[in-house]
PDB file of C-alpha atoms in Angstrom:
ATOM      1  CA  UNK A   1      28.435  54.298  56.244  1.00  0.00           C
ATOM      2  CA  UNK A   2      28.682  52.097  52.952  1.00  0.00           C
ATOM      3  CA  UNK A   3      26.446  49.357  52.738  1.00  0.00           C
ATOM      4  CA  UNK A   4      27.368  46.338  50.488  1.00  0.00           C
ATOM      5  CA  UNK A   5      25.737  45.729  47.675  1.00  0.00           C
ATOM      6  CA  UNK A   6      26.260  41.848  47.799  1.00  0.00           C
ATOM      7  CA  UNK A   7      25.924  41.069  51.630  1.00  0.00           C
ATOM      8  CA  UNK A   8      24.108  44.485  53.151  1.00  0.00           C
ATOM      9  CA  UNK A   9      26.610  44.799  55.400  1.00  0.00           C
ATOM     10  CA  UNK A  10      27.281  48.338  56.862  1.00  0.00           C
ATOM     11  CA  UNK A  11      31.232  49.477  56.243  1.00  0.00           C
ATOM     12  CA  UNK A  12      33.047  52.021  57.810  1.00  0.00           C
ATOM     13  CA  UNK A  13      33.363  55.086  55.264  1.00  0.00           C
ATOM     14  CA  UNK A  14      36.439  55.670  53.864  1.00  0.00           C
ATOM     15  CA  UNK A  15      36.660  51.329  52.908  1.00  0.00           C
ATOM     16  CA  UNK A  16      36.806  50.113  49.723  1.00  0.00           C
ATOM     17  CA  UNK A  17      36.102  46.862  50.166  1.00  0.00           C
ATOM     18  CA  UNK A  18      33.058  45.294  52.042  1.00  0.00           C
ATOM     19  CA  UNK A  19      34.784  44.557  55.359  1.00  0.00           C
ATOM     20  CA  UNK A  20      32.333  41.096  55.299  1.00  0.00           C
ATOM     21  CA  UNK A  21      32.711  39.295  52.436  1.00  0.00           C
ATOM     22  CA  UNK A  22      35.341  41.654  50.277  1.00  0.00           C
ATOM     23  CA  UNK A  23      33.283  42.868  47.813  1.00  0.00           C
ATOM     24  CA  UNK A  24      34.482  45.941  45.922  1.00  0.00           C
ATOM     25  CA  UNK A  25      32.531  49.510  47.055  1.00  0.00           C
ATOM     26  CA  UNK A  26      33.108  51.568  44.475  1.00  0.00           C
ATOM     27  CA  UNK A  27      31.455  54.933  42.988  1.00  0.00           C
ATOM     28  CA  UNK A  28      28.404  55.638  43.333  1.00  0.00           C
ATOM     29  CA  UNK A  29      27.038  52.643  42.464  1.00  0.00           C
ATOM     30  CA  UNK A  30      27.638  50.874  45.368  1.00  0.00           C
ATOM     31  CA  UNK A  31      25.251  53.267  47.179  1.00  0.00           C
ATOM     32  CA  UNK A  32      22.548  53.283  45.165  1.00  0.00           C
ATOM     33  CA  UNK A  33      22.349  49.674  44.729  1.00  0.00           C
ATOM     34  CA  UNK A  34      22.827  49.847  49.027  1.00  0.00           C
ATOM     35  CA  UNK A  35      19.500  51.513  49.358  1.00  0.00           C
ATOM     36  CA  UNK A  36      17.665  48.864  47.114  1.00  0.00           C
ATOM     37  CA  UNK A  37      19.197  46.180  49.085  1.00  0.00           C
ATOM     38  CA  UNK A  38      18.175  48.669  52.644  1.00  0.00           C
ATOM     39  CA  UNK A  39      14.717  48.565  51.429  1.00  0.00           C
ATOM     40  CA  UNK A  40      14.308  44.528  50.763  1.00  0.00           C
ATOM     41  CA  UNK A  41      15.516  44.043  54.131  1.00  0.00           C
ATOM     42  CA  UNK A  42      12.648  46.122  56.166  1.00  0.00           C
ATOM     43  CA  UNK A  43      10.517  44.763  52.897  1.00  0.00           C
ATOM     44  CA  UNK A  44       7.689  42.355  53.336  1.00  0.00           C
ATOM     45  CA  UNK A  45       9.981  39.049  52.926  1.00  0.00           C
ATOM     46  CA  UNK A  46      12.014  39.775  56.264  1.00  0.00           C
ATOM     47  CA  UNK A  47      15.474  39.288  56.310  1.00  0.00           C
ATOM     48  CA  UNK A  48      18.479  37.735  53.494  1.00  0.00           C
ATOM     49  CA  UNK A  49      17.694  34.429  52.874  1.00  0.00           C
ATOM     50  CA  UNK A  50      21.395  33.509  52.606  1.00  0.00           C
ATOM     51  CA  UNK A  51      23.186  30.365  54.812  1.00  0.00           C
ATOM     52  CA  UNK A  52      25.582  30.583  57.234  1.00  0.00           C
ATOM     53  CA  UNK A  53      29.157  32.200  56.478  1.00  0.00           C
ATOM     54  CA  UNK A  54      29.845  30.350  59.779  1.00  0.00           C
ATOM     55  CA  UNK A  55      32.393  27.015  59.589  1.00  0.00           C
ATOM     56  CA  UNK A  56      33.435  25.311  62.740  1.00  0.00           C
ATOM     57  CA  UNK A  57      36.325  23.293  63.412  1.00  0.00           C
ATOM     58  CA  UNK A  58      34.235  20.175  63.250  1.00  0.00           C
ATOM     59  CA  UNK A  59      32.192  21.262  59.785  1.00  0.00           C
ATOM     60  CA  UNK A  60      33.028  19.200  56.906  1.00  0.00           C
ATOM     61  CA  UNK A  61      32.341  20.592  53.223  1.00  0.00           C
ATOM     62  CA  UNK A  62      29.972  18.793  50.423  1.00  0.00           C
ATOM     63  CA  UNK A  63      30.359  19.655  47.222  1.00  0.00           C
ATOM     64  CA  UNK A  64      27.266  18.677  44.622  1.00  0.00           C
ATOM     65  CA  UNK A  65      28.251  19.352  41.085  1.00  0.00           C
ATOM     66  CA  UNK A  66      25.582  20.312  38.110  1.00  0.00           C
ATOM     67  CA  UNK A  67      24.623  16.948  36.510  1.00  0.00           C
ATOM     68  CA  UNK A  68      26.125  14.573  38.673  1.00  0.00           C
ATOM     69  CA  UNK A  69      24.749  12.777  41.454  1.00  0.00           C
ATOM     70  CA  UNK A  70      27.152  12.038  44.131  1.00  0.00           C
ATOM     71  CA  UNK A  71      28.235  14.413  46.066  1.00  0.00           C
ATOM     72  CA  UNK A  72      31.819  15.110  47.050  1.00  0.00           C
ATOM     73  CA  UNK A  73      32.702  15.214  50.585  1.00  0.00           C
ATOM     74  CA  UNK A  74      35.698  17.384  51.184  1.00  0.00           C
ATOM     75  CA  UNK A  75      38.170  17.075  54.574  1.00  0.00           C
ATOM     76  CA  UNK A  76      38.573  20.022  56.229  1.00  0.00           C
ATOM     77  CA  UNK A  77      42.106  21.302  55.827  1.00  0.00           C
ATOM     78  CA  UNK A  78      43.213  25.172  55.973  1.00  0.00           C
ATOM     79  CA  UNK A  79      43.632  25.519  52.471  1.00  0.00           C
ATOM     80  CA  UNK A  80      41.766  23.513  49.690  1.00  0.00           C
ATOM     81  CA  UNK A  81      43.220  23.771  45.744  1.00  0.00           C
ATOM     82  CA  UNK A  82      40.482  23.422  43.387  1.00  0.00           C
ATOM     83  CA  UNK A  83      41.171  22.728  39.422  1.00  0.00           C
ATOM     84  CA  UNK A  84      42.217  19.852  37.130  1.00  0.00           C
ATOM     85  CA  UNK A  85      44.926  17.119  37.150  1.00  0.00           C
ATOM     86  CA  UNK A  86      47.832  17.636  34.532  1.00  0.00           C
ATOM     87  CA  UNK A  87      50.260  14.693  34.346  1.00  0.00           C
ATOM     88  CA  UNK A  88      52.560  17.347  31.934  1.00  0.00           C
ATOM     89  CA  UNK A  89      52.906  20.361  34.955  1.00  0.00           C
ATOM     90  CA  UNK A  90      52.882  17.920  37.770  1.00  0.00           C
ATOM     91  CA  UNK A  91      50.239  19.309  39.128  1.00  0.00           C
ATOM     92  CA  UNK A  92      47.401  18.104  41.314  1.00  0.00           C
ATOM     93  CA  UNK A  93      44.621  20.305  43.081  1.00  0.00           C
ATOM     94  CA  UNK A  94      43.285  19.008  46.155  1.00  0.00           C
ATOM     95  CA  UNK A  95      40.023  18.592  44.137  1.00  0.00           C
ATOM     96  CA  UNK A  96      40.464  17.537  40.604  1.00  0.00           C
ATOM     97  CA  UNK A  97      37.621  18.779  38.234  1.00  0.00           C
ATOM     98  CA  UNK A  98      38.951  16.543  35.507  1.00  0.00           C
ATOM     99  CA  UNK A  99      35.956  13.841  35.783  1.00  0.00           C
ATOM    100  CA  UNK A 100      33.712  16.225  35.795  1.00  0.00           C
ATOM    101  CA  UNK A 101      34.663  18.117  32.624  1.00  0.00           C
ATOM    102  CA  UNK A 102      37.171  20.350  34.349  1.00  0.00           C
ATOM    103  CA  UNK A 103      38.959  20.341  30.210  1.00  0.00           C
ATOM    104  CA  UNK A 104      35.571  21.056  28.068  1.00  0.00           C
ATOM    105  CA  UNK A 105      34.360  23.489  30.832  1.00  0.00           C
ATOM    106  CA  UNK A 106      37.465  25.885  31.277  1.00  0.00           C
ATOM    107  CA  UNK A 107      38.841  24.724  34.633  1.00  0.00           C
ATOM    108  CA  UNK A 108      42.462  26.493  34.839  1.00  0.00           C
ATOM    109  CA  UNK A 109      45.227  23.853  36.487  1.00  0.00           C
ATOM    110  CA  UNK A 110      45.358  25.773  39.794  1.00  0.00           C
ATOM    111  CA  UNK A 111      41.783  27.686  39.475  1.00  0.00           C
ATOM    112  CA  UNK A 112      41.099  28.971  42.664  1.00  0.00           C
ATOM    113  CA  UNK A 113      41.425  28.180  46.984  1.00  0.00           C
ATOM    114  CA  UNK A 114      38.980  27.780  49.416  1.00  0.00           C
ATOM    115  CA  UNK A 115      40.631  28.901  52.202  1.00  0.00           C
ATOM    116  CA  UNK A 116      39.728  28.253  56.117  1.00  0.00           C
ATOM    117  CA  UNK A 117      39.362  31.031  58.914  1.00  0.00           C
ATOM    118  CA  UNK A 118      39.172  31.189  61.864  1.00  0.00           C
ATOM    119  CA  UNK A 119      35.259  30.562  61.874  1.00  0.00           C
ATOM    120  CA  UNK A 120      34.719  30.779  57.954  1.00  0.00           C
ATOM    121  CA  UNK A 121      35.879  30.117  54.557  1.00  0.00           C
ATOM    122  CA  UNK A 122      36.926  32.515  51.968  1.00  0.00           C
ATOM    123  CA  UNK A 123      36.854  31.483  48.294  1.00  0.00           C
ATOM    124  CA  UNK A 124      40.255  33.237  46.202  1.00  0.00           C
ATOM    125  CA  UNK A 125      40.391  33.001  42.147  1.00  0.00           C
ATOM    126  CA  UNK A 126      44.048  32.176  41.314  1.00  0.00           C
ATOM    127  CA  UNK A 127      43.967  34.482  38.299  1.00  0.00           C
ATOM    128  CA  UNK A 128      42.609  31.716  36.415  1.00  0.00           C
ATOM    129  CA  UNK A 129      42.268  32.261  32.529  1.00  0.00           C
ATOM    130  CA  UNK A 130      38.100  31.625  32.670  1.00  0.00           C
ATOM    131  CA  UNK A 131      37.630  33.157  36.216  1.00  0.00           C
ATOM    132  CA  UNK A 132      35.749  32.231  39.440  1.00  0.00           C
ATOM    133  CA  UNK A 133      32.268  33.149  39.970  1.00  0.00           C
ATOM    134  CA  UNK A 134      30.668  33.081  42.937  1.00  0.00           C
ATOM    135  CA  UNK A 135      26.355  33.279  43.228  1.00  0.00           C
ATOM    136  CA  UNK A 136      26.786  34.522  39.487  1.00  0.00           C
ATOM    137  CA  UNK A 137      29.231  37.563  40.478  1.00  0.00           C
ATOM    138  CA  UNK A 138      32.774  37.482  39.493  1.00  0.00           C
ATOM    139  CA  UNK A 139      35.865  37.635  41.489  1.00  0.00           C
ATOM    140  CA  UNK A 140      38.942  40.061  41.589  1.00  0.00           C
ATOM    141  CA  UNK A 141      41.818  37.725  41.226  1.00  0.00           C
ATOM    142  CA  UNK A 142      43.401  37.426  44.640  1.00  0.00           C
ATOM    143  CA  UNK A 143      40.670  38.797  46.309  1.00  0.00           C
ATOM    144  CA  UNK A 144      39.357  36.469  48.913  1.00  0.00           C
ATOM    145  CA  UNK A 145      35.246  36.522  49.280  1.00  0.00           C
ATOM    146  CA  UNK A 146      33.273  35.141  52.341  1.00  0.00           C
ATOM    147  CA  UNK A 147      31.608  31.509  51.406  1.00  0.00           C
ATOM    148  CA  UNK A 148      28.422  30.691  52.836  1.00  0.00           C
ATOM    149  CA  UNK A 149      26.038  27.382  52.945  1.00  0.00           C
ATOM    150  CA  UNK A 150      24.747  26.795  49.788  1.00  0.00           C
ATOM    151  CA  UNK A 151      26.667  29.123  47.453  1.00  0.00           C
ATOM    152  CA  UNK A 152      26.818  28.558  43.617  1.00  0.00           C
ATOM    153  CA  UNK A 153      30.048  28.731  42.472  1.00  0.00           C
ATOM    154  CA  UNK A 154      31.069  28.515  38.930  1.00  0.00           C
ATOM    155  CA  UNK A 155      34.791  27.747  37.683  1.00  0.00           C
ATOM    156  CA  UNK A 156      35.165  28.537  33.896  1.00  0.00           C
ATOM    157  CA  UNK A 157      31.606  26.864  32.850  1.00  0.00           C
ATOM    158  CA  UNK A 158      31.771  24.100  35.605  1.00  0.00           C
ATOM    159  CA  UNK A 159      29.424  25.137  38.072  1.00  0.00           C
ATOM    160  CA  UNK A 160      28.249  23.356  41.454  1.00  0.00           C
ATOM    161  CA  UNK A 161      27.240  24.436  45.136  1.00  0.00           C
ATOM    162  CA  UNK A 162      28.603  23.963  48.424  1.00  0.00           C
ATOM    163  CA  UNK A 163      27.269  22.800  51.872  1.00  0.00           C
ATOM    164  CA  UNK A 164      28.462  22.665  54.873  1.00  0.00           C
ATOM    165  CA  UNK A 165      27.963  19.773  57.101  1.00  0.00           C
TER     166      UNK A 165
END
């Protein structure tokens, strides 16, 4: 068994990527960070501390972005387009970063999807020239990762965190 070293879940052997939240389980390394992550969990503090990876039907998604106050409440829809309005290219994201610095920060046009399961939502970088992070790791272009309540994600240098509702 591989365990991840972003979510602790235990993989099948012979996978190569976490068959949670698709993170990469490569080398080694994987398994030795595995056993550190093994050991926190029976630790003193208990279990992962994380939120829920699950999203009902019903859920609604809230969006708070560093330095700005109001939230933004998104409708649920089976795929979501985040990056920044360009009257040039025609196009227009489902969430449009421009007012919130999408230009100064390094939002691509199409930066990434948040895309809906059937009880979850993966997050997918769209091989944007900045990238995607998500809880300060990096994703594989076109490599969907499992979102959960309260993840920090981080287009270019635009970062905010998302809750479901």
């Amino acid at each position: 068994m591989k365990t991840c070293p972003y979510c602790a879940h235990d993989n099948r052997e012979g996978v190569f990527f976490c068959e949670e939240c698709g993170q990469p389980l490569v080398g080694d390394q994987a398994l030795a960070t595995s056993q550190l992550a093994r050991e926190e969990r029976n630790g003193p503090r208990g279990q992962m501390t994380w939120g829920t990876a699950r999203f009902g039907r019903e859920s609604s998604i809230v969006v708070h972005i560093r330095n700005y106050a109001e939230p933004v409440t998104l409708t649920s829809k089976d795929q979501i387009l985040l990056g920044r309005a360009d009257q040039q290219s025609n196009v227009v994201p489902d969430v449009d970063m421009a007012p919130y610095g999408a230009v100064e920060n390094g939002v691509s046009r199409r930066h990434a999807m948040i895309r809906r399961g059937e009880d979850t939502l993966t997050l997918i970088d769209l091989g944007s020239t900045n990238g995607t992070h998500l809880n300060g790791q990096r994703l594989i272009p076109h490599q969907p990762r499992v979102l959960r309540d309260g993840d920090e994600i981080r287009l270019g240098k635009l970062v905010f965190h998302i809750f479901f509702k």
